[in-house]
Coordinates of C-alpha atoms in Angstrom, one line a residue:
M1176 CA -2.0 -2.8 -5.6
I1177 CA -5.8 -2.0 -5.7
D1178 CA -6.0 1.6 -6.5
L1179 CA -9.5 3.1 -6.9
H1180 CA -11.0 6.1 -8.7
T1181 CA -10.6 9.6 -7.4
S1182 CA -13.6 11.2 -5.9
S1183 CA -14.6 14.8 -5.6
T1184 CA -14.8 14.6 -1.8
G1185 CA -12.3 16.8 -0.1
W1186 CA -10.3 16.4 3.1
H1187 CA -12.1 16.7 6.5
E1188 CA -11.0 19.0 9.3
G1189 CA -8.7 16.5 11.0
E1190 CA -7.0 15.4 7.8
E1191 CA -6.3 19.1 6.9
R1192 CA -4.8 19.5 10.4
M1193 CA -2.4 16.6 9.7
H1194 CA -1.5 17.9 6.3
S1195 CA -0.7 21.3 7.8
L1196 CA 1.3 19.7 10.6
M1197 CA 3.3 17.6 8.2
H1198 CA 3.8 20.4 5.7
N1199 CA 1.9 18.3 3.1
D1200 CA 0.5 19.4 -0.2
L1201 CA -3.0 20.7 0.7
H1202 CA -4.1 20.8 -2.9
M1203 CA -3.7 17.1 -3.7
E1204 CA -6.9 15.2 -4.4
N1205 CA -8.6 12.8 -1.9
P1206 CA -8.4 9.5 -3.8
T1207 CA -11.2 7.9 -1.9
Y1208 CA -13.9 6.5 -4.2
P1209 CA -17.5 7.2 -3.1
N1210 CA -18.7 3.6 -3.7
L1211 CA -17.2 0.2 -4.6
T1212 CA -15.7 -0.4 -8.1
P1213 CA -16.2 -3.7 -9.8
G1214 CA -12.5 -4.4 -9.6
A1215 CA -12.6 -3.8 -5.8
G1216 CA -15.5 -6.2 -5.5
N1217 CA -13.6 -8.9 -7.3
F1218 CA -10.7 -8.5 -4.9
L1219 CA -12.9 -8.6 -1.9
Q1220 CA -14.2 -12.0 -3.0
T1221 CA -10.6 -13.4 -3.1
A1222 CA -9.3 -11.8 0.2
P1223 CA -8.8 -14.4 3.0
L1224 CA -9.0 -11.8 5.8
V1225 CA -11.1 -8.8 6.6
A1226 CA -10.6 -6.5 9.6
V1227 CA -13.8 -4.9 10.8
G1228 CA -14.4 -1.9 13.1
I1229 CA -17.5 -0.6 14.8
H1230 CA -18.7 1.5 17.8
D1231 CA -20.1 -0.3 20.8
P1232 CA -23.2 1.0 22.6
Q1233 CA -20.9 3.1 24.9
G1234 CA -19.5 4.8 21.8
R1235 CA -16.1 3.1 22.1
L1236 CA -14.3 1.7 19.0
W1237 CA -13.3 -2.0 18.6
T1238 CA -11.7 -3.9 15.8
T1239 CA -11.7 -7.6 14.9
L1240 CA -10.2 -9.8 12.2
W1241 CA -12.4 -12.4 10.5
G1242 CA -11.8 -15.0 7.7
G1243 CA -9.3 -17.8 7.0
E1244 CA -10.0 -18.5 3.3
A1245 CA -11.3 -16.7 0.3
G1246 CA -15.0 -16.6 -0.5
F1247 CA -16.5 -15.5 2.8
V1248 CA -17.0 -12.0 1.4
R1249 CA -19.3 -11.6 -1.6
S1250 CA -20.2 -8.6 -3.8
L1251 CA -24.0 -8.5 -4.0
G1252 CA -24.0 -5.7 -6.6
S1253 CA -24.7 -1.9 -6.3
S1254 CA -21.8 -1.5 -3.8
I1255 CA -23.4 -4.0 -1.4
L1256 CA -21.2 -6.6 0.4
G1257 CA -22.2 -9.8 2.2
I1258 CA -20.0 -11.4 4.8
K1259 CA -20.6 -14.9 6.1
T1260 CA -18.0 -16.3 8.4
L1261 CA -17.2 -18.3 11.5
V1262 CA -16.8 -16.1 14.6
D1263 CA -16.2 -16.2 18.3
K1264 CA -19.6 -15.2 19.5
Q1265 CA -18.7 -15.2 23.1
Y1266 CA -15.7 -12.8 23.4
D1267 CA -15.3 -11.0 20.1
P1268 CA -16.2 -7.4 20.9
V1269 CA -17.2 -6.6 17.4
V1270 CA -19.6 -9.5 17.2
E1271 CA -21.0 -8.4 20.5
A1272 CA -21.5 -4.8 19.5
L1273 CA -22.8 -5.7 16.0
L1274 CA -25.0 -8.7 16.6
G1275 CA -25.3 -9.2 20.3
H1276 CA -25.2 -12.6 22.0
Q1277 CA -28.6 -13.9 20.6
S1278 CA -27.6 -16.6 18.2
D1279 CA -31.0 -17.7 16.8
G1280 CA -30.1 -16.9 13.2
E1281 CA -32.9 -14.3 13.0
I1282 CA -32.1 -11.6 10.5
T1283 CA -32.2 -8.1 11.8
E1284 CA -32.8 -5.5 9.1
T1285 CA -31.9 -1.9 9.7
A1286 CA -34.2 0.9 8.7
G1287 CA -32.7 4.2 7.5
P1288 CA -29.0 4.6 7.0
G1289 CA -28.0 2.0 9.6
R1290 CA -25.0 1.9 11.9
S1291 CA -21.5 2.8 10.5
L1292 CA -18.9 0.2 9.9
S1293 CA -15.5 0.1 8.3
G1294 CA -13.3 -2.6 7.1
L1295 CA -10.0 -3.6 5.5
A1296 CA -9.8 -6.6 3.2
I1297 CA -6.3 -7.9 3.0
D1298 CA -4.3 -10.7 1.3
L1299 CA -1.0 -11.0 3.1
T1300 CA 0.4 -13.3 0.4
S1301 CA 0.2 -10.7 -2.3
R1302 CA 0.1 -7.7 0.0
R1303 CA -3.1 -6.5 -1.7
R1304 CA -5.5 -4.6 0.5
L1305 CA -8.6 -2.4 0.3
K1306 CA -10.2 -0.1 2.8
F1307 CA -14.0 0.3 2.8
A1308 CA -16.6 2.0 4.9
G1309 CA -20.3 2.1 4.9
H1310 CA -23.4 1.2 6.9
I1311 CA -25.1 -2.0 8.0
L1312 CA -28.2 -3.1 6.2
A1313 CA -28.8 -6.4 8.0
G1314 CA -27.2 -8.9 10.2
A1315 CA -27.7 -12.3 11.9
L1316 CA -25.8 -14.6 14.3
D1317 CA -26.5 -18.3 14.2
Q1318 CA -25.5 -21.0 16.6
L1319 CA -23.3 -23.7 15.1
Q1320 CA -24.0 -27.3 15.6
P1321 CA -22.2 -28.9 18.7
Q1322 CA -19.9 -31.0 16.6
T1323 CA -18.6 -27.8 14.9
S1324 CA -18.8 -25.3 17.7
G1325 CA -17.7 -27.5 20.6
E1326 CA -19.6 -28.4 23.7
D1327 CA -19.4 -24.9 25.1
G1328 CA -21.1 -23.3 22.1
K1329 CA -18.8 -20.3 21.9
L1330 CA -18.7 -20.4 18.1
G1331 CA -21.3 -19.0 15.7
E1332 CA -21.8 -18.0 12.1
A1333 CA -22.1 -14.3 11.5
Q1334 CA -23.9 -12.8 8.5
V1335 CA -23.6 -9.1 7.7
V1336 CA -24.9 -7.1 4.8
I1337 CA -23.1 -3.8 4.2
K1338 CA -23.8 -0.9 1.9
V1339 CA -20.3 0.5 1.0
D1340 CA -20.2 4.3 0.8
S1341 CA -16.4 4.7 0.2
S1342 CA -13.4 2.6 -0.7
L1343 CA -9.7 3.0 -1.3
G1344 CA -6.7 0.9 -2.0
N1345 CA -3.9 1.8 0.4
C1346 CA -0.2 1.4 0.8
P1347 CA 1.5 -2.1 1.2
K1348 CA 4.7 -0.5 2.3
Y1349 CA 5.3 -2.2 5.7
L1350 CA 3.3 -5.5 5.2
N1351 CA 5.1 -8.8 5.8
R1352 CA 3.9 -11.7 3.7
K1353 CA 2.0 -14.5 5.4
E1354 CA 0.3 -17.6 3.9
I1355 CA -3.2 -17.7 5.5
S1356 CA -5.1 -21.0 6.2
S1357 CA -8.3 -21.7 8.1
S1358 CA -8.4 -23.1 11.6
L1359 CA -11.2 -24.0 14.0
P1360 CA -11.1 -21.6 17.0
S1361 CA -11.4 -22.7 20.6
P1362 CA -11.8 -19.4 22.4
N1363 CA -10.9 -19.0 26.0
L1364 CA -10.9 -15.7 27.8
V1365 CA -7.6 -15.4 29.6
S1366 CA -7.9 -11.8 30.9
S1367 CA -10.1 -8.7 30.6
T1368 CA -8.4 -6.7 33.3
F1369 CA -5.1 -4.8 33.8
P1370 CA -2.2 -5.6 33.8
L1371 CA -2.0 -7.6 30.7
P1372 CA -1.0 -11.2 31.3
S1373 CA 2.4 -12.4 30.2
K1374 CA 1.2 -14.1 27.0
A1375 CA -0.5 -10.9 25.9
F1376 CA 2.7 -8.9 26.7
E1377 CA 4.7 -11.4 24.6
L1378 CA 2.3 -11.0 21.7
L1379 CA 2.8 -7.2 21.7
Q1380 CA 6.6 -7.7 21.9
K1381 CA 6.7 -9.8 18.7
A1382 CA 3.8 -8.3 16.8
D1383 CA 4.7 -7.1 13.3
L1384 CA 1.2 -6.1 12.4
F1385 CA -2.0 -4.8 14.0
F1386 CA -5.2 -3.3 12.8
L1387 CA -6.9 -0.2 14.1
T1388 CA -10.2 1.6 13.6
S1389 CA -10.7 5.4 13.9
S1390 CA -13.6 7.8 13.3
D1391 CA -14.2 11.5 13.2
E1392 CA -17.6 10.7 14.9
R1393 CA -19.4 12.3 11.9
S1394 CA -19.2 10.7 8.5
H1395 CA -15.6 9.3 8.2
M1396 CA -14.7 6.0 9.6
S1397 CA -11.6 4.0 8.7
T1398 CA -10.0 0.6 9.5
N1399 CA -6.4 0.3 8.5
Y1400 CA -3.2 -1.6 9.5
R1401 CA 0.2 -0.7 10.9
G1402 CA 3.1 -2.9 10.2
G1403 CA 6.9 -3.1 10.7
S1404 CA 9.6 -5.3 12.2
P1405 CA 8.6 -7.5 15.1
G1406 CA 8.5 -5.3 18.2
F1407 CA 7.8 -2.0 16.4
V1408 CA 5.0 -1.4 18.9
R1409 CA 6.6 -0.5 22.3
V1410 CA 4.9 -1.0 25.7
M1411 CA 5.4 2.1 27.9
S1412 CA 3.5 0.8 30.9
N1413 CA 1.6 -2.3 31.9
S1414 CA 0.3 -2.2 35.5
G1415 CA -2.9 -2.5 37.4
D1416 CA -3.5 1.2 36.7
G1417 CA -3.6 0.7 32.9
V1418 CA -1.6 0.0 29.8
T1419 CA 0.1 2.5 27.5
L1420 CA 1.5 1.6 24.1
V1421 CA 3.4 3.7 21.5
Y1422 CA 4.5 3.1 18.0
P1423 CA 6.3 5.3 15.3
E1424 CA 4.3 6.4 12.3
Y1425 CA 6.5 5.5 9.3
S1426 CA 6.5 7.4 6.0
G1427 CA 3.4 6.4 3.9
N1428 CA 1.1 7.7 1.3
R1429 CA 0.6 11.0 3.3
F1430 CA -3.2 10.9 3.2
Y1431 CA -3.3 10.8 7.0
Q1432 CA -6.8 9.5 7.0
T1433 CA -6.4 7.5 10.2
L1434 CA -4.4 10.3 12.0
G1435 CA -6.9 12.8 10.6
N1436 CA -9.7 11.0 12.3
L1437 CA -7.7 10.8 15.6
Q1438 CA -7.1 14.6 15.4
V1439 CA -10.9 15.0 15.6
S1440 CA -11.7 12.1 17.9
P1441 CA -8.9 10.3 19.8
K1442 CA -10.9 7.1 20.1
A1443 CA -9.4 3.9 18.5
G1444 CA -10.1 0.2 18.4
L1445 CA -7.2 -2.2 17.9
V1446 CA -6.6 -5.9 17.4
F1447 CA -3.3 -7.7 17.6
P1448 CA -3.5 -11.2 16.1
N1449 CA -1.1 -14.0 16.8
F1450 CA -0.8 -15.7 13.5
E1451 CA 1.1 -18.7 15.0
N1452 CA -1.5 -20.0 17.5
G1453 CA -4.7 -17.9 16.9
D1454 CA -4.5 -15.9 20.2
V1455 CA -5.8 -12.4 19.9
L1456 CA -5.7 -9.2 21.9
Y1457 CA -8.6 -6.7 21.5
M1458 CA -8.2 -3.2 22.8
T1459 CA -10.3 0.0 22.9
A1460 CA -8.3 3.1 23.6
T1461 CA -7.8 6.8 23.3
T1462 CA -4.8 8.2 21.5
V1463 CA -2.3 11.1 21.5
I1464 CA -0.4 12.2 18.4
L1465 CA 3.1 13.5 19.0
A1466 CA 5.3 15.2 16.4
G1467 CA 8.8 16.6 16.1
K1468 CA 10.8 16.9 19.3
D1469 CA 7.8 15.6 21.4
A1470 CA 7.9 12.4 19.3
A1471 CA 11.7 12.0 19.5
A1472 CA 11.6 12.5 23.2
I1473 CA 9.7 9.2 23.5
I1474 CA 11.1 7.3 20.5
P1475 CA 14.5 8.7 19.4
R1476 CA 14.9 9.2 15.7
S1477 CA 11.1 9.5 15.2
N1478 CA 9.2 12.5 14.0
L1479 CA 5.7 11.2 14.4
V1480 CA 4.5 8.7 17.0
V1481 CA 1.1 7.7 18.4
K1482 CA 0.6 7.0 22.1
I1483 CA -2.2 4.5 22.9
L1484 CA -3.9 4.8 26.3
V1485 CA -5.8 1.5 26.6
Q1486 CA -9.2 1.7 28.3
E1487 CA -10.2 -2.0 28.1
A1488 CA -8.5 -5.1 26.8
R1489 CA -9.5 -8.7 26.2
F1490 CA -6.9 -11.4 25.6
I1491 CA -8.4 -14.5 24.1
E1492 CA -6.5 -17.8 23.5
S1493 CA -7.3 -19.5 20.2
G1494 CA -9.9 -17.0 19.3
L1495 CA -9.1 -16.6 15.6
S1496 CA -10.3 -18.8 12.7
F1497 CA -7.0 -18.8 10.8
R1498 CA -3.3 -19.2 11.1
G1499 CA -0.5 -17.5 9.1
M1500 CA 2.7 -19.0 7.9
P1501 CA 5.4 -16.2 7.8
G1502 CA 7.0 -15.3 4.5
D1503 CA 9.1 -12.5 3.2
R1504 CA 9.4 -9.3 5.3
S1505 CA 8.8 -6.0 3.7
P1506 CA 12.1 -4.4 2.5
Y1507 CA 10.8 -1.1 3.8
N1508 CA 10.8 -2.1 7.5
P1509 CA 13.1 0.1 9.5
A1510 CA 15.0 -1.4 12.5
V1511 CA 13.0 -1.4 15.7
R1512 CA 13.1 2.0 17.4
Y1513 CA 13.3 1.7 21.1
L1514 CA 11.8 3.9 23.8
A1515 CA 14.2 6.6 25.1
A1516 CA 13.7 4.9 28.5
E1517 CA 14.8 1.5 27.2
R1518 CA 18.4 0.3 27.2
G1519 CA 18.1 -0.6 23.6
A1520 CA 17.8 3.1 22.6
A1521 CA 21.5 3.5 23.1
I1522 CA 22.4 0.6 20.8
P1523 CA 23.2 1.8 17.3
Q1524 CA 20.7 0.4 14.8
G1525 CA 22.1 -2.3 12.5
K1526 CA 25.5 -2.5 14.3
G1527 CA 27.1 -5.8 13.4
M1528 CA 24.4 -6.6 10.8
Y1529 CA 25.4 -7.5 7.2
T1530 CA 24.2 -5.0 4.6
V1531 CA 23.9 -5.5 0.9
N1532 CA 24.7 -2.3 -1.0
A1533 CA 23.9 -1.0 -4.4
K1534 CA 26.7 1.1 -6.0
L1535 CA 25.9 3.7 -8.6
L1536 CA 27.9 2.8 -11.7
K1537 CA 26.5 4.9 -14.5
R1538 CA 23.9 7.6 -15.2
E1539 CA 22.6 8.4 -18.6
A1540 CA 20.4 11.4 -19.1
L1541 CA 17.5 10.8 -21.6
T1542 CA 15.6 14.0 -21.1
P1543 CA 16.2 17.0 -18.8
T1544 CA 14.1 15.2 -16.1
I1545 CA 14.5 11.5 -16.9
A1546 CA 17.7 9.4 -16.6
R1547 CA 18.7 5.8 -16.6
F1548 CA 20.8 4.7 -13.6
R1549 CA 22.9 1.5 -13.5
F1550 CA 23.8 -0.1 -10.1
G1551 CA 26.1 -2.9 -9.1
I1552 CA 25.1 -5.2 -6.2
S1553 CA 27.7 -5.9 -3.6
D1554 CA 26.5 -9.4 -2.8
P1555 CA 24.0 -10.8 -5.4
I1556 CA 23.5 -14.1 -3.5
A1557 CA 22.6 -12.3 -0.3
A1558 CA 20.4 -9.8 -2.2
G1559 CA 18.5 -12.5 -4.0
R1560 CA 17.2 -12.4 -7.5
W1561 CA 14.4 -10.2 -8.8
T1562 CA 11.8 -11.3 -11.4
V1563 CA 10.3 -9.3 -14.3
G1564 CA 8.0 -6.5 -13.3
Q1565 CA 9.5 -6.1 -9.8
Y1566 CA 10.9 -3.0 -8.0
V1567 CA 14.1 -2.5 -6.0
A1568 CA 13.9 -0.8 -2.6
L1569 CA 16.9 1.5 -1.9
S1570 CA 17.6 3.4 1.3
F1571 CA 19.1 6.9 1.1
E1572 CA 18.7 7.5 4.8
N1573 CA 22.4 7.7 5.5
E1574 CA 22.9 10.2 2.7
L1575 CA 19.9 12.5 3.4
S1576 CA 18.5 12.0 6.9
M1577 CA 19.4 14.4 9.7
G1578 CA 17.3 12.8 12.4
Y1579 CA 14.6 14.7 14.2
S1580 CA 16.5 18.0 13.9
H1581 CA 15.2 18.2 10.4
M1582 CA 12.0 19.6 11.9
R1583 CA 12.9 23.0 10.6
D1584 CA 11.5 25.5 8.2
D1585 CA 14.3 25.1 5.6
D1586 CA 13.4 21.4 5.0
P1587 CA 9.8 20.8 6.2
R1588 CA 9.0 18.0 3.7
S1589 CA 11.7 15.8 5.2
L1590 CA 9.5 15.3 8.2
N1591 CA 8.8 11.6 8.7
D1592 CA 10.7 10.7 5.6
D1593 CA 12.6 7.4 5.9
Y1594 CA 14.3 8.1 2.5
T1595 CA 13.6 4.6 1.3
R1596 CA 12.3 4.6 -2.3
T1597 CA 11.2 1.9 -4.7
F1598 CA 12.1 2.0 -8.4
T1599 CA 10.8 -0.3 -11.1
I1600 CA 13.7 -2.3 -12.5
S1601 CA 13.9 -1.5 -16.3
S1602 CA 16.5 -4.2 -17.2
P1603 CA 15.7 -7.9 -17.5
P1604 CA 16.9 -10.3 -14.8
G1605 CA 19.2 -13.3 -15.3
G1606 CA 22.1 -11.5 -17.0
A1607 CA 20.2 -11.2 -20.3
E1608 CA 21.6 -7.7 -21.0
L1609 CA 23.7 -6.9 -18.0
P1610 CA 25.9 -8.9 -15.6
D1611 CA 24.1 -10.8 -12.9
D1612 CA 25.2 -8.3 -10.3
E1613 CA 23.9 -5.2 -12.1
F1614 CA 20.5 -3.7 -12.8
E1615 CA 19.1 -0.5 -14.3
I1616 CA 16.3 1.8 -13.3
T1617 CA 14.8 4.6 -15.4
V1618 CA 13.7 7.5 -13.2
R1619 CA 12.1 10.9 -13.4
N1620 CA 13.4 13.6 -11.1
V1621 CA 10.4 14.3 -8.9
G1622 CA 11.7 14.7 -5.3
V1623 CA 14.5 15.0 -2.8
V1624 CA 15.9 11.5 -3.4
T1625 CA 15.7 11.6 -7.2
D1626 CA 17.2 15.1 -7.2
F1627 CA 20.1 13.8 -5.1
M1628 CA 20.6 11.0 -7.6
F1629 CA 20.6 13.3 -10.6
K1630 CA 23.1 15.6 -9.0
Q1631 CA 25.4 12.9 -7.6
N1632 CA 29.0 12.9 -8.8
L1633 CA 29.6 9.5 -10.2
R1634 CA 33.3 9.6 -9.2
A1635 CA 32.1 9.8 -5.5
G1636 CA 31.2 6.1 -5.7
L1637 CA 27.8 6.3 -4.1
E1638 CA 26.7 3.2 -2.3
V1639 CA 23.3 2.8 -0.6
P1640 CA 21.7 -0.1 1.2
L1641 CA 19.6 -2.4 -1.0
K1642 CA 16.7 -3.4 1.1
G1643 CA 15.1 -5.9 -1.3
F1644 CA 13.0 -6.6 -4.3
G1645 CA 9.3 -6.8 -4.5
G1646 CA 6.1 -6.2 -6.4
E1647 CA 4.1 -8.3 -8.9
F1648 CA 3.6 -6.8 -12.4
A1649 CA 4.6 -9.5 -14.8
I1650 CA 3.0 -9.4 -18.2
E1651 CA 1.4 -12.7 -19.4
Q1652 CA 0.4 -13.5 -22.9
R1653 CA -2.0 -16.3 -22.3
T1654 CA -3.9 -16.6 -25.6
N1655 CA -3.7 -15.7 -29.2
K1656 CA -5.5 -12.5 -28.5
M1657 CA -3.7 -9.1 -28.2
T1658 CA -2.2 -8.1 -24.9
Q1659 CA -2.7 -4.3 -24.3
F1660 CA -0.3 -2.1 -22.3
V1661 CA -1.2 1.5 -21.5
A1662 CA 1.8 3.6 -20.3
G1663 CA 1.8 7.2 -19.2
G1664 CA 5.2 8.8 -19.6
I1665 CA 7.7 7.1 -17.4
G1666 CA 5.1 4.3 -16.8
I1667 CA 6.8 2.5 -19.7
T1668 CA 9.5 1.2 -17.2
P1669 CA 7.7 -2.0 -16.2
L1670 CA 7.5 -3.0 -19.8
L1671 CA 11.2 -2.4 -20.5
G1672 CA 12.4 -5.1 -18.2
Q1673 CA 10.3 -7.8 -19.8
V1674 CA 9.6 -6.8 -23.4
S1675 CA 12.4 -9.1 -24.7
R1676 CA 10.4 -12.2 -23.7
L1677 CA 7.1 -11.0 -25.2
D1678 CA 5.7 -11.6 -28.7
L1679 CA 5.5 -8.1 -30.1
N1680 CA 3.0 -9.3 -32.7
R1681 CA 0.5 -9.9 -29.9
L1682 CA 1.3 -6.7 -28.0
H1683 CA -0.3 -3.3 -28.5
L1684 CA 1.4 -0.5 -26.6
F1685 CA -0.7 2.7 -26.0
W1686 CA 1.9 5.2 -24.8
T1687 CA 0.9 8.8 -24.0
I1688 CA 3.6 11.3 -23.4
N1689 CA 4.4 15.0 -23.2
I1690 CA 6.5 16.2 -26.0
R1691 CA 9.2 17.1 -23.5
D1692 CA 9.8 13.4 -23.1
I1693 CA 10.1 12.6 -26.7
E1694 CA 13.7 11.5 -26.4
L1695 CA 12.7 8.8 -24.0
V1696 CA 10.5 7.4 -26.7
L1697 CA 13.3 7.5 -29.3
D1698 CA 15.7 5.8 -26.8
T1699 CA 13.2 3.1 -26.1
F1700 CA 12.5 2.3 -29.7
Q1701 CA 16.2 2.2 -30.4
R1702 CA 16.9 -0.3 -27.6
V1703 CA 13.8 -2.5 -28.4
P1704 CA 13.7 -3.1 -32.1
G1705 CA 10.2 -3.8 -33.4
L1706 CA 8.4 -2.1 -30.5
A1707 CA 7.6 1.0 -32.5
S1708 CA 5.5 -1.0 -35.0
S1709 CA 3.4 -2.2 -32.0
T1710 CA 2.9 1.2 -30.6
S1711 CA 0.2 3.9 -30.8
L1712 CA 1.9 7.0 -29.5
F1713 CA 0.0 10.0 -28.1
V1714 CA 1.9 13.2 -27.9
S1715 CA 0.5 16.2 -26.0
N1716 CA 1.5 19.8 -25.6
I1717 CA 3.0 20.0 -29.1
D1718 CA 1.5 23.5 -29.6
L1719 CA 3.5 24.8 -26.7
Y1720 CA 6.8 24.3 -28.6
D1721 CA 7.8 26.7 -31.3
V1722 CA 9.6 24.8 -34.2
A1723 CA 11.8 27.9 -34.7
S1724 CA 12.9 28.0 -31.1
Q1725 CA 15.2 26.0 -28.9
H1726 CA 12.6 23.2 -29.0
A1727 CA 13.2 22.4 -32.7
S1728 CA 14.8 19.1 -31.7
Q1729 CA 11.5 17.8 -30.4
H1730 CA 9.9 18.4 -33.8
A1731 CA 12.8 16.7 -35.5
S1732 CA 12.2 13.7 -33.2
M1733 CA 8.5 13.8 -34.0
A1734 CA 9.3 13.5 -37.7
L1735 CA 11.5 10.6 -37.0
L1736 CA 8.9 8.8 -34.9
A1737 CA 6.2 9.4 -37.5
A1738 CA 8.3 7.5 -40.0
T1739 CA 8.9 4.5 -37.7
C1740 CA 6.0 4.3 -35.3
S1741 CA 2.8 2.4 -36.0
S1742 CA 0.7 5.5 -35.2
V1743 CA 1.5 8.9 -33.8
I1744 CA -1.4 11.0 -32.6
R1745 CA -0.9 14.6 -31.7
R1746 CA -3.2 14.8 -28.7
R1747 CA -4.0 13.1 -25.4
I1748 CA -5.4 9.5 -25.4
S1749 CA -9.2 9.2 -25.2
A1750 CA -11.7 6.5 -24.6
K1751 CA -12.5 6.1 -28.4
D1752 CA -8.8 5.2 -29.0
L1753 CA -9.3 2.0 -27.0
Q1754 CA -12.6 0.8 -28.2
V1755 CA -11.3 -0.8 -31.4
D1756 CA -9.4 -3.4 -29.4
L1757 CA -12.0 -4.4 -26.8
D1758 CA -13.2 -7.5 -28.7
T1759 CA -9.7 -8.7 -29.6
S1760 CA -8.1 -8.1 -26.2
D1761 CA -7.0 -10.7 -23.7
R1762 CA -5.9 -8.5 -20.9
W1763 CA -5.1 -4.9 -20.2
Y1764 CA -2.0 -3.7 -18.3
I1765 CA -1.9 -0.2 -17.0
C1766 CA 0.9 1.9 -15.6
T1767 CA 0.0 5.6 -15.5
G1768 CA -0.5 8.5 -13.2
T1769 CA -3.6 8.5 -10.9
A1770 CA -5.7 10.8 -13.1
L1771 CA -5.3 8.8 -16.3
K1772 CA -5.7 5.6 -14.5
T1773 CA -9.0 6.8 -13.1
S1774 CA -10.2 7.5 -16.6
L1775 CA -8.9 4.2 -18.0
L1776 CA -10.7 2.1 -15.3
Q1777 CA -14.0 3.8 -16.5
W1778 CA -13.3 3.5 -20.2
L1779 CA -12.3 -0.2 -19.8
A1780 CA -15.2 -1.3 -17.6
G1781 CA -15.8 -5.0 -18.0
Q1782 CA -12.3 -5.7 -19.3
E1783 CA -9.7 -7.7 -17.4
I1784 CA -7.3 -5.1 -16.0
V1785 CA -4.0 -5.5 -14.2
Y1786 CA -2.4 -2.5 -12.7
E1787 CA 0.1 -1.5 -10.0
D1788 CA 0.8 1.6 -8.0
F1789 CA 4.5 2.2 -7.8
S1790 CA 4.2 5.5 -5.8
Y1791 CA 4.5 4.0 -2.3

């Protein structure tokens, strides 16, 4: 996942309202970065799709989806992006609002700060995505030649130059994989009035992804996605008087940047793409956010829903310049939640469906807050195999969820929690250490689900649904140079599942821990012979532990590590600790908390870095 540096900007009024409504931590930092990092620029150049949002002259919001293959977005330096892409110049509302219908190729430069624009670059194959927002510096729309654009001349080439003011990598939780390929559009306006035609209605019924743009009408604009199982967006009404949609907000990163904007200004622009045939449904709308019992009254078993009151819609056949071949679905996707008014609402979700379960077999405490859990898989063939560096998604909803009645003061944080969690698998696949139908995870107790796991009676035979495997964090040793891995505390787990296949002579592990976790280090070095000699260990907070007190065991462990480890440094890691390896390094892998990762990205500027966010 692209995860950018933390900025000093706080939360705006609408975001604070959402955090308060959802009983969220009001003291957490806003992770939005104030510009565009080099790593983000590199990703933008490889992304095959970009959703773009903008206001039209009437102040309404619209969203579109451009692209088809990598390379149509370029980083021009100094947080400036250039987009050059094939577009539907006749019916695309963003093209109309941004560039007009004049397709003479004349470049229009903007004096001053320029108009606001937001976007979301996305790769549906890898599920990588990046939000950005900024202002337009220049733009042009050129008419394509007849042999390319068709006799009706509805196609054009759009060029836009954007100064990026903020960027943020966001959650891939409900994205379903798709393999994107380019395709020549042949746009045909089917309808721009209500009710929606049958083909547009069918598109909504099977949509598993849409994009929406929101704004606080001041300085915060955002284009993001919403995904789920096909049909997760429900149609409340579709008549000559108007169209109303509703969808449930699933548990995400809890930043609430989109909903925060909608709290201040209810305007939204939406686009629903049909990846099979290139049809597209554009909508501009107003929204209503409903929480708690108000939400559950519309979509049972939901604590947060968004109602969309469509003001104008355009349904275009073959209006998109790409197609998408469906791949794996996100293991996070809940079953479709029907409207209370629909017959389907009375049907128990998952009834008659086959479920693969993971049974808790063993728990081994490593420190007071870290333990290793072993699970057995009820049907390994149905579950599929994982690969090194992947996570497992487990659902604890049946054990912990109480439905919408958990909107109460004794358990406010359970609001909108689907109790599905991902854990990096810390055992190798293929039966190398465990039977084929077993895996291990190494976990820190940090929340309601992990607390439940730590307190679980093993004799109770806990079984939870296994929703799938995912993620991409495999370590590759490509050259004779050193491979560097920086781990923060429990961030060692991705390495544990694949270290047995690595050449430890070409691996340098920088591991920074709190002395409270020293037993995790000892356990790791005992299980992986030779790793200690490839490790520089940084131990903090030593001065807080009195050797004559109950913490004497930590100091004994320190003495043991000093005798076996390549290097033990009694402080936090710093930039100078990494400089000696820059010239001899092939690639850097990072798995740490957000604050340390922010520093590492700055310290290692210009190096090839691979990192993943396992917090979604």
